XYZ file of C-alpha atoms in Angstrom:
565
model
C -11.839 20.050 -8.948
C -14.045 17.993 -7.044
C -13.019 17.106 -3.249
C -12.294 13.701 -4.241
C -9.823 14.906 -6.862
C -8.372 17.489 -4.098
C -7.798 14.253 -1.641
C -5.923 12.649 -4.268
C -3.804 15.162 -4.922
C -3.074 16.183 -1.332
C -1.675 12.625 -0.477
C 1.218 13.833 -2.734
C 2.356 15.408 0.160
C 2.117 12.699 2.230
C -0.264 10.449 4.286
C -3.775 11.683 4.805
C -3.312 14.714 7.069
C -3.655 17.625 5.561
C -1.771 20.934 6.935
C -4.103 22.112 9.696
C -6.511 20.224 9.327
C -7.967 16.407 10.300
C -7.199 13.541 8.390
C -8.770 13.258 4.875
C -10.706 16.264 5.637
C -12.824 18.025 2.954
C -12.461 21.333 1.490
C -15.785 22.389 2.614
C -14.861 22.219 6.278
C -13.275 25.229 8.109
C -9.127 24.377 8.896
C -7.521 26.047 12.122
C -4.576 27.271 10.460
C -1.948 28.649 12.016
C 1.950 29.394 11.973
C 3.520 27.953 15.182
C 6.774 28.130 16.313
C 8.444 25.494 14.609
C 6.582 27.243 11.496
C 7.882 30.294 11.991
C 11.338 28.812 12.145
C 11.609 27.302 9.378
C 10.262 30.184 7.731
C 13.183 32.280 8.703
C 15.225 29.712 7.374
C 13.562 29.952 4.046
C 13.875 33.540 3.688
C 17.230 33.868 5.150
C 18.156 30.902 2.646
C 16.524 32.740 -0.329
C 18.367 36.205 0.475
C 21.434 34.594 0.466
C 20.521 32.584 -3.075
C 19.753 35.737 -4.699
C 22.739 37.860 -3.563
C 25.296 35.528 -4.156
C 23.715 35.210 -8.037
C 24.192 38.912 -8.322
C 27.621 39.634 -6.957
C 29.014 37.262 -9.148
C 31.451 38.553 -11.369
C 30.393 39.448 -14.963
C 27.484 40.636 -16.165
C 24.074 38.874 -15.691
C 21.545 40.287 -18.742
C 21.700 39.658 -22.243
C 22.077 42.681 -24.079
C 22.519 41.265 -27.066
C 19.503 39.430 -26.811
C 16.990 41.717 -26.149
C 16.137 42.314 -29.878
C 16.123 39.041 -30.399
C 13.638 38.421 -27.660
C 11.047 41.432 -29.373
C 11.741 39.708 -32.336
C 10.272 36.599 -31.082
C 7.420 37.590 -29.627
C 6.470 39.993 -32.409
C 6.185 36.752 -34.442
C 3.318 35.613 -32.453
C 0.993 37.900 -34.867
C 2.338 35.550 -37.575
C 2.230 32.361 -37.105
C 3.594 30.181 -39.452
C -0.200 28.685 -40.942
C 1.726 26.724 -44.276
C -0.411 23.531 -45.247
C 2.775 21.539 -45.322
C 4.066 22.811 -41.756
C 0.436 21.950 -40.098
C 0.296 18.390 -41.851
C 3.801 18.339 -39.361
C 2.624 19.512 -36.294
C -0.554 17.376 -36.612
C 1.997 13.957 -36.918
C 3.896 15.388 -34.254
C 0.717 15.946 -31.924
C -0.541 12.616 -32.627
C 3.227 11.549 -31.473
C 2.817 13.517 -28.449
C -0.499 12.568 -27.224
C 0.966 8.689 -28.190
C 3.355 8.950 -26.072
C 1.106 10.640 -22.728
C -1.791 8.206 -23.615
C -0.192 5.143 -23.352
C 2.892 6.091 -21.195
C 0.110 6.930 -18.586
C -1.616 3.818 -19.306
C 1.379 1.697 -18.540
C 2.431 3.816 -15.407
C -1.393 3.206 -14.009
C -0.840 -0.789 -14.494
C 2.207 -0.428 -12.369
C 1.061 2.045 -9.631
C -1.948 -0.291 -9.130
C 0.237 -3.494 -9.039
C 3.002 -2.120 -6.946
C 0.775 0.098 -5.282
C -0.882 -2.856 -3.658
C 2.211 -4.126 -2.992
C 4.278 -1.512 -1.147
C 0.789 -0.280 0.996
C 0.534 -1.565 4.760
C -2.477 -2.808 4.386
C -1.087 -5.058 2.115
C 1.578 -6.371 4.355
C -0.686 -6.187 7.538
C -1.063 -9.756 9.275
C -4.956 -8.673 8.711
C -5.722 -8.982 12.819
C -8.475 -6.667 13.547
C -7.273 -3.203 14.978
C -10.075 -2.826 17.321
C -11.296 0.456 16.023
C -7.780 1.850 15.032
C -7.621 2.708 11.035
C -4.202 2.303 11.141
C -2.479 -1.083 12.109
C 0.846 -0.307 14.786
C 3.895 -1.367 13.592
C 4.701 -3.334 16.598
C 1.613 -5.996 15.727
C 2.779 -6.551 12.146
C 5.555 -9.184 11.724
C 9.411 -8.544 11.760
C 9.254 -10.130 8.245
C 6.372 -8.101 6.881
C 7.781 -5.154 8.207
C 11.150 -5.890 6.107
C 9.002 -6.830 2.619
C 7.416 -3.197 3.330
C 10.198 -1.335 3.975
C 12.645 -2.952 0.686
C 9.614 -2.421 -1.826
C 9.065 1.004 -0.715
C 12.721 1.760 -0.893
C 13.048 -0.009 -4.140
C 10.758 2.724 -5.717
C 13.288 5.666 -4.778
C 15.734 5.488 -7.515
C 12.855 5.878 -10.507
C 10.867 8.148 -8.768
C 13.529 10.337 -8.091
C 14.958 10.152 -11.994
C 13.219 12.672 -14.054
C 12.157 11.225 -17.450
C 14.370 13.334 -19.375
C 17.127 11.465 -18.198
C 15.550 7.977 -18.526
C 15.341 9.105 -22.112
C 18.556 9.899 -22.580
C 19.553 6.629 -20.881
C 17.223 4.752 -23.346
C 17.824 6.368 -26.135
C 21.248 5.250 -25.676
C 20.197 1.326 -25.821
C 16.889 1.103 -28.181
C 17.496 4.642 -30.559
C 14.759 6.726 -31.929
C 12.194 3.995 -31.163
C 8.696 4.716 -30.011
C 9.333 2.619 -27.031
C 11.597 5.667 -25.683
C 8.810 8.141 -25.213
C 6.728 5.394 -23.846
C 9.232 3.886 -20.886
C 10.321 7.073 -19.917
C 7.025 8.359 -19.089
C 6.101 4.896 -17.916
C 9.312 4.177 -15.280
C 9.111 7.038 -13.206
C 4.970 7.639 -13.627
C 4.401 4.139 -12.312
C 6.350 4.763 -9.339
C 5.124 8.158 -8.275
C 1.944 6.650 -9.000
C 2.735 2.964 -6.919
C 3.616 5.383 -3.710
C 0.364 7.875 -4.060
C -1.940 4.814 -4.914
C -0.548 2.470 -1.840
C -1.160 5.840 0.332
C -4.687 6.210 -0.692
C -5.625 2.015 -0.020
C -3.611 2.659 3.243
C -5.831 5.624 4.187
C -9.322 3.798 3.054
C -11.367 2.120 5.718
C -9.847 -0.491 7.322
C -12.519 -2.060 8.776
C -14.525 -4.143 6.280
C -11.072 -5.349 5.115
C -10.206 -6.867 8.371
C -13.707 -8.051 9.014
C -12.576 -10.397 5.698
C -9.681 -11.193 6.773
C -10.458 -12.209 10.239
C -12.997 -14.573 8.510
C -10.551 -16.101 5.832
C -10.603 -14.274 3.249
C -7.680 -13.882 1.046
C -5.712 -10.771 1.074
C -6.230 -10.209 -2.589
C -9.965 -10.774 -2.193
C -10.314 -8.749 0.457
C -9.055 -5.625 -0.883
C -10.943 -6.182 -4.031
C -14.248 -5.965 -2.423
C -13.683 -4.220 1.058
C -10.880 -1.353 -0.327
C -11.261 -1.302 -4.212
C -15.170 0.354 -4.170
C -13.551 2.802 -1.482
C -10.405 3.916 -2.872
C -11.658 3.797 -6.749
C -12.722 7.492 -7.619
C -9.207 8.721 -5.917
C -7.975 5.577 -7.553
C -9.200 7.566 -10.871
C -8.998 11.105 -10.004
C -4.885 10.896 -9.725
C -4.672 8.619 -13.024
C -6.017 11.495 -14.807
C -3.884 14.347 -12.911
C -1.327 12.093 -13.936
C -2.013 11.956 -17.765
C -2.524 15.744 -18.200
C 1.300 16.035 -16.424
C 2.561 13.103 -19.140
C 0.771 15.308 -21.580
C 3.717 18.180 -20.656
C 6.436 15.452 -20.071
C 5.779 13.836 -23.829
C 6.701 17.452 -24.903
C 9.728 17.788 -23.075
C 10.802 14.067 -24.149
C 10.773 15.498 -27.602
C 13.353 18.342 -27.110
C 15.793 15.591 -26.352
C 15.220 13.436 -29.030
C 12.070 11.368 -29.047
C 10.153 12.711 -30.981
C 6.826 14.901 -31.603
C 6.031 18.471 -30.618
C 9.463 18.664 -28.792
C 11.650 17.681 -31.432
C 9.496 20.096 -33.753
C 10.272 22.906 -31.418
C 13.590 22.523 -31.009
C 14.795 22.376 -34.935
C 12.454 25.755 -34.784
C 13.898 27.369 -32.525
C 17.511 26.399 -33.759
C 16.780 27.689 -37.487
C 15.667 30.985 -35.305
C 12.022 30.132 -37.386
C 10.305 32.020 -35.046
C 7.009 31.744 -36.721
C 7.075 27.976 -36.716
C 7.330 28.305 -33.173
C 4.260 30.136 -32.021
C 2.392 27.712 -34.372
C 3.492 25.206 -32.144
C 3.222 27.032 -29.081
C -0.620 27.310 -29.748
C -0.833 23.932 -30.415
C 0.711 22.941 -27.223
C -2.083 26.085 -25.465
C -4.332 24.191 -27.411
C -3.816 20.679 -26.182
C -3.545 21.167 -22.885
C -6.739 23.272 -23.011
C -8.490 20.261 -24.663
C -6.851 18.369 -21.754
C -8.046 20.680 -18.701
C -11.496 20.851 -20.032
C -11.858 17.149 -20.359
C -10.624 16.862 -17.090
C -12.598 19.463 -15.537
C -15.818 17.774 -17.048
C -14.887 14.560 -15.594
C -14.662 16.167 -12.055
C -18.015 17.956 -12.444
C -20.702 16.773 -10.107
C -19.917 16.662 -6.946
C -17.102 13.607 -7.838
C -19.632 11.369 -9.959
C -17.827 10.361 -12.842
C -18.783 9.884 -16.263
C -17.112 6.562 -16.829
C -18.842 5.268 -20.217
C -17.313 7.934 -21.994
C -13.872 8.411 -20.066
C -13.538 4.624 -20.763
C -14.717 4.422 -24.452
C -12.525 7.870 -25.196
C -9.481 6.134 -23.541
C -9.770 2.743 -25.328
C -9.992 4.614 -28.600
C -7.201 6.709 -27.662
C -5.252 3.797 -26.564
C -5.969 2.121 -30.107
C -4.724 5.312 -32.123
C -2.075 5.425 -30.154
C -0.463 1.629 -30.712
C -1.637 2.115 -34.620
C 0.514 5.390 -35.112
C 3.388 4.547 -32.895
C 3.390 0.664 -33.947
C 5.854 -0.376 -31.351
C 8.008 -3.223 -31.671
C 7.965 -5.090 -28.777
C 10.292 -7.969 -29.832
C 13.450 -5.773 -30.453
C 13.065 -5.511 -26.484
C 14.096 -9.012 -25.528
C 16.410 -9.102 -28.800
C 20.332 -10.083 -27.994
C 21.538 -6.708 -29.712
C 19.371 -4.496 -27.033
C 20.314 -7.242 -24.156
C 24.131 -6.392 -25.126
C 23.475 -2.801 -25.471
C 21.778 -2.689 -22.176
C 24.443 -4.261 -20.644
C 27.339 -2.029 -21.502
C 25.343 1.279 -21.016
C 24.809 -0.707 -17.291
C 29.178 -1.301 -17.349
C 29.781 2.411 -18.108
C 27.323 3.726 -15.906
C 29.121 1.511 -12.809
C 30.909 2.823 -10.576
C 29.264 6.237 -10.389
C 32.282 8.683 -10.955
C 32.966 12.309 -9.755
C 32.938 15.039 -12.302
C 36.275 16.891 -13.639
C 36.463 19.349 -10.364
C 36.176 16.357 -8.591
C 33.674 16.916 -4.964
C 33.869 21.133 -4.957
C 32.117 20.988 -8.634
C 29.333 18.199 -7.709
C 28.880 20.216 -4.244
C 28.849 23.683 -5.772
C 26.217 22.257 -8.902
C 24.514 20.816 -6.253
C 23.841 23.790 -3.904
C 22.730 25.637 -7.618
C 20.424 23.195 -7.731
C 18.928 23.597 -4.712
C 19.123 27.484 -4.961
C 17.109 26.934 -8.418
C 14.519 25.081 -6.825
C 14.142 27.325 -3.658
C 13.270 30.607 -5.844
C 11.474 29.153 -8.234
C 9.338 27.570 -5.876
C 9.041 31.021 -3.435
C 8.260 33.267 -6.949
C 6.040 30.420 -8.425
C 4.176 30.524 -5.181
C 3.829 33.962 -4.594
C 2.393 34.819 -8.051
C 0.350 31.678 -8.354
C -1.703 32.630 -4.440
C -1.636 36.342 -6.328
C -3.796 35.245 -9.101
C -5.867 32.102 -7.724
C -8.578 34.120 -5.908
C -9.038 36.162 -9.768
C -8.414 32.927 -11.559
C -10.942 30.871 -9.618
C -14.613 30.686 -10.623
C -16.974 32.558 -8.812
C -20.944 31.922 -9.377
C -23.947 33.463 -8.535
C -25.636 36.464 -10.123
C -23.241 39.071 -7.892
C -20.476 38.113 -10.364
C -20.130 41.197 -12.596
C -18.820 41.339 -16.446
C -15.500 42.286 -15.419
C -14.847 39.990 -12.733
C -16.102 37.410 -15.135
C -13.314 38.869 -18.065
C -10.402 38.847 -15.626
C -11.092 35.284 -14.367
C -11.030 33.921 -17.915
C -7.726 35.947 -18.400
C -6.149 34.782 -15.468
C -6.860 31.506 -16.162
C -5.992 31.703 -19.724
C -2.548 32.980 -18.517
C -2.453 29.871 -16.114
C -3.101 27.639 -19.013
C -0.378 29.703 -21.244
C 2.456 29.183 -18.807
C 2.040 25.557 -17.415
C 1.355 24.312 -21.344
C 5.276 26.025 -22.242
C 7.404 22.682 -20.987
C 10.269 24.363 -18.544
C 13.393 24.270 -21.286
C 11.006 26.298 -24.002
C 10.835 28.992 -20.724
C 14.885 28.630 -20.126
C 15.376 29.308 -23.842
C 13.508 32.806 -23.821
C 15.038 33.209 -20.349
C 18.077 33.199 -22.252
C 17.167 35.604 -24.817
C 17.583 38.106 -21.362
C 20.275 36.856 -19.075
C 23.230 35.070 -19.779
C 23.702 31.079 -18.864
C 23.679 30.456 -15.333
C 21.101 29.871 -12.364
C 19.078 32.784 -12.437
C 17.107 32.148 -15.965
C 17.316 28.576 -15.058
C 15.115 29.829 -11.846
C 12.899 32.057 -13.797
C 11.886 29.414 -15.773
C 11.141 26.966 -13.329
C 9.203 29.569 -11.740
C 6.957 30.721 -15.018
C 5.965 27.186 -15.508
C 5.675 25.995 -11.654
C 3.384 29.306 -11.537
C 1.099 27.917 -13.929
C 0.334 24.524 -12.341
C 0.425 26.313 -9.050
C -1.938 28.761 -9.967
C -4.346 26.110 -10.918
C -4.050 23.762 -8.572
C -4.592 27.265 -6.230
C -7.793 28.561 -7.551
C -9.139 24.901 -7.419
C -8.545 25.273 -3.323
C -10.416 28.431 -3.361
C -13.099 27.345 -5.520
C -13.993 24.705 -3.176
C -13.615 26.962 0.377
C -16.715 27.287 2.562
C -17.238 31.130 2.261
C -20.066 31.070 5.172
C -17.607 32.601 8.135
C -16.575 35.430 5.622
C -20.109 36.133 4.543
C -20.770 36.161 8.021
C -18.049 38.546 8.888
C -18.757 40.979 6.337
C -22.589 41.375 7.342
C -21.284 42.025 11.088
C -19.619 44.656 9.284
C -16.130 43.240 9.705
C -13.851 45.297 7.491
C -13.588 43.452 3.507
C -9.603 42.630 4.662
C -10.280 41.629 8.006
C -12.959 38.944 7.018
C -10.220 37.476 4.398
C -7.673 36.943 6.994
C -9.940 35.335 9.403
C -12.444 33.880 7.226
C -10.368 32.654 4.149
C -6.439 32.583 4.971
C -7.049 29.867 8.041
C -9.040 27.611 5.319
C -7.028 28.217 2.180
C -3.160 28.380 3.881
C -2.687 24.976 4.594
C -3.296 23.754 1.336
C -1.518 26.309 -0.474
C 1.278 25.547 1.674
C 0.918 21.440 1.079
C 0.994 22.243 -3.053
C 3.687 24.714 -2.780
C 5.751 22.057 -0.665
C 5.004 19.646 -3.246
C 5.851 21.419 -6.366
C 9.239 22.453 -4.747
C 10.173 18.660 -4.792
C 9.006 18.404 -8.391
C 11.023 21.290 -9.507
C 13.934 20.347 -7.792
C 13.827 17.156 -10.070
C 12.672 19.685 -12.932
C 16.060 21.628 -12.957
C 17.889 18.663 -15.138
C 15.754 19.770 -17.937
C 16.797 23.747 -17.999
C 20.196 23.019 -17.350
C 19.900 20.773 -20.722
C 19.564 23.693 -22.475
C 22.002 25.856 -20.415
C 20.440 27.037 -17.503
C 22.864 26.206 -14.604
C 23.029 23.217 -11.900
C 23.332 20.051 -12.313
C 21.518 19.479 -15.299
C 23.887 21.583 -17.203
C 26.476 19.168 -15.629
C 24.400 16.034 -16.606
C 24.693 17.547 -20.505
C 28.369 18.109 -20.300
C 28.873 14.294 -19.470
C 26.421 13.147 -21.902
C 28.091 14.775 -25.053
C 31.306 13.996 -23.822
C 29.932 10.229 -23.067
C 31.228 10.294 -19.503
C 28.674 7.757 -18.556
C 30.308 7.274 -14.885
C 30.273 10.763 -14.310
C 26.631 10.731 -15.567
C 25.292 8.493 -12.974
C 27.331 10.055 -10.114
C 25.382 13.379 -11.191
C 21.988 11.191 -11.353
C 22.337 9.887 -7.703
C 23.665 13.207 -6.719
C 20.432 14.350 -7.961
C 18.595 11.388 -6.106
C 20.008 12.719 -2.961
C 18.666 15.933 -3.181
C 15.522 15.205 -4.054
C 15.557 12.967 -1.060
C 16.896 15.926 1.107
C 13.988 18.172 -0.217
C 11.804 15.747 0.951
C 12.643 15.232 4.263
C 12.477 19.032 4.334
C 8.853 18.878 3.276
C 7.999 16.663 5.546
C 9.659 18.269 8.434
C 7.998 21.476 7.713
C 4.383 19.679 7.148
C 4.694 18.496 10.513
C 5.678 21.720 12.367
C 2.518 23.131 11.027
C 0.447 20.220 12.884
């Protein structure tokens, strides 16, 4: 990935400043990072945290592995020599695809029309009085208005609730209202994509330069204008960069929609894997490898270059993609704004209010909550681990000093990569279940197989981009191979490893609704429980219970970002 398409993913984690480093800082540069104090606290904390997690999973009472699926669990991966290749089963999996890739296309397209809109809207810039800062790229708070500061703070707020709602569950709320439409797959990905990508967008137009956009301003320009000609040209290939990062994630999401009930290579995959058809379901485990290879590669073309983008084609490939996309899924837009979905609407809205405890009352929401969090923390710790483990193989090395078999074990590492992030979390929990019985620990492993592949990626990307000169240097002074990787490549490298481990522990924290769908402990397994017993109160106390921790997480994040500063 290109530094531009680095920046845009680091602002994830938060404004501008990456871990150790200076503000918007490239990868190229050398980073002075370090673990201080307050670092070194809160990473006691995490491991005293995790010890704890593990050993109260295994001195529960009962047993933990599935003996009696261990045969089961050969079987199924002995069926990976034979997948099913029937003519009638492909002509399936190639409608189901198309449904799929519907979905991501224009789900993504629909999410980047909001994140730009409301992106604009929620950034500071936007709700700046537009007085010059003399020299500062950032605007105080105390010279912006009382009033502007209020419109800031309630539209940034006002994103919380679908940004912290994993899609899953806005299908299963929609579902509910509009039935096996089209339009399901679409909104869900749509809701909470366009306001993950309304917060990272307003971040990157806060973070452009300031300067020529006051400069209008001060000389009466309007607002709009002037971030159209002084901010757009600026912020654009980040702008573009995330969009993209965004579709290949809706590209995983689409699948996941399908296991509960809209449709395409989910659905597919689920009646396989419930008929046992074990054939059927490496076919479409390929595909899925497959498609997210296609995916990767047309991503990692668009990045190639130094950041200069091939627009022509992106565009022309996207509008024809777009096109397929409304022909196959031929949404109805009218049943919308009909009176049937406006009544539907509203009584899914009556029986979701008041938010309700669960039967157990506040000990079950508490104790599913803490497995939550439990499921998030070791999945995100053995993601981690394994994903800084294989980055440095997986990551491409040129140059004529590259060997055959350093060449062979990079494309294998990054084949595995590609292997375990295409596998949607649930399809992990269900062969985690083939070995241990229901509960947090296979929800965990899952989390952590599939967290390891984006990790892994987003990992060997870091070290692809590292300025190697201090470690060449140290090596021909005839520093010792390990010493010139600690000084030379940890201090550049551990910051941003850090920053994306950070980040995906907020994402799987949102991710644990969709193993515990399928069994896997937490609160998503409580989420299920109310939704086939149509305790729609209790649902939405479990949703904002969810909310909260995802909110808790993140201050965490944050907290730790900024005892690394």
């Amino acid at each position: 990935m290109s530094p531009s398409g680095l920046t845009a993913l680091t602002r994830l984690e938060g404004p501008g400043r990456q871990p150790g480093g200076q503000p918007g800082q490239r990868p190229g540069r050398s980073a002075r990072w370090r673990l201080p104090g307050g670092g070194r606290m809160w990473a006691a904390a995490w491991v005293l945290v995790l010890v704890w997690s593990v050993g109260s999973w295994l001195a529960e009472d009962g047993p933990l592995v599935n003996t009696r699926g261990w045969p089961m669990f050969v079987d199924f991966f002995a069926a990976a020599l034979t997948p099913d290749l029937s003519a009638v089963f492909l002509a399936r999996i190639a409608e189901a695809t198309l449904t799929t890739l519907s979905f991501a296309v224009l789900g993504t397209l629909l999410a980047v029309a909001v994140g730009l809109v409301v992106g604009v809207l929620i950034s500071e810039t936007w709700w700046t009085d537009g007085s010059p800062s003399r020299g500062q790229a950032v605007v105080h708070r105390a010279t912006r208005p009382t009033a502007r500061r209020a419109g800031w703070l309630v539209t940034r707020l006002g994103l919380a609730l679908p940004r912290g709602i994993h899609e899953a569950v806005w299908a299963l709320l929609l579902l509910s209202v509009l039935g096996r439409d089209p339009l399901v797959g679409v909104l869900a990905i749509a809701i909470p994509f366009g306001a993950i990508t309304a917060k990272v967008y307003a971040e990157i137009i806060d973070e452009s330069a300031r300067g020529p956009f006051e400069a209008l301003r001060a000389s009466g320009v309007r607002r709009g204008t002037a971030l159209l000609y002084a901010v757009a040209p600026v912020a654009l290939p980040d702008l573009a960069s995330y969009a993209f990062y965004r579709f290949e994630c809706a590209v995983r999401s689409a699948v996941i929609l399908g296991m509960v009930g809209a449709g395409g290579l989910g659905f597919e995959l689920v009646l396989s894997f419930s008929g046992s058809r074990h054939g059927e379901v490496w076919t479409l485990i390929f595909t899925m490898v497959l498609l997210g290879a296609v995916v990767d590669r047309w991503g990692s073309g668009l990045r190639r270059a130094g950041g200069r983008w091939r627009t022509g084609g992106t565009v022309l490939i996207t509008a024809v993609l777009a096109i397929a996309a409304l022909v196959h899924l031929a949404p109805d837009l009218s049943r919308v704004f009909t009176a049937r979905t406006a009544g539907l609407f509203a009584g899914l809205v009556a029986d979701l209010l008041p938010p309700a405890l669960p039967d157990g009352g506040w000990s079950r929401l508490l104790e599913d909550s803490l497995e939550t969090l439990q499921m998030s923390l070791v999945a995100g710790t053995i993601a981690g681990l394994a994903a800084v483990g294989v980055a440095f193989v997986a990551a491409r090395s040129g140059g004529a000093g590259v060997g055959p078999a350093r060449r062979l074990a990079g494309t294998a590492a990054r084949w595995l990569l590609l292997f375990t992030r295409s596998l949607p979390p649930p399809v992990w929990a269900l062969l985690a279940l083939f070995l241990f019985l229901p509960g947090p620990l296979p929800g965990a492993l899952a989390l952590a197989a599939y967290n390891f592949g984006i990790l892994g990626r987003l990992c060997a990307e870091v070290v692809e981009n590292l300025d190697r000169r201090s470690h060449d240097h140290l090596i021909a002074a005839g520093s010792p191979p390990l010493s010139a990787f600690a000084y030379g490549i940890v201090p550049q490298a551990g910051g941003r490893f850090l920053s994306y481990g950070l980040y995906r522990w907020e994402v799987a924290m949102r991710e644990t609704v969709v193993v515990g769908v399928v069994g896997a402990g937490g609160l998503g397994r409580l989420l299920e429980d109310q939704r086939v017993a149509f305790d729609y109160g209790g649902m939405s106390g479990t949703i904002l219970a969810l909310v909260v921790l995802s909110a808790v997480v993140d201050l965490i994040s944050t907290a730790v970002r900024r005892s690394l500063r």
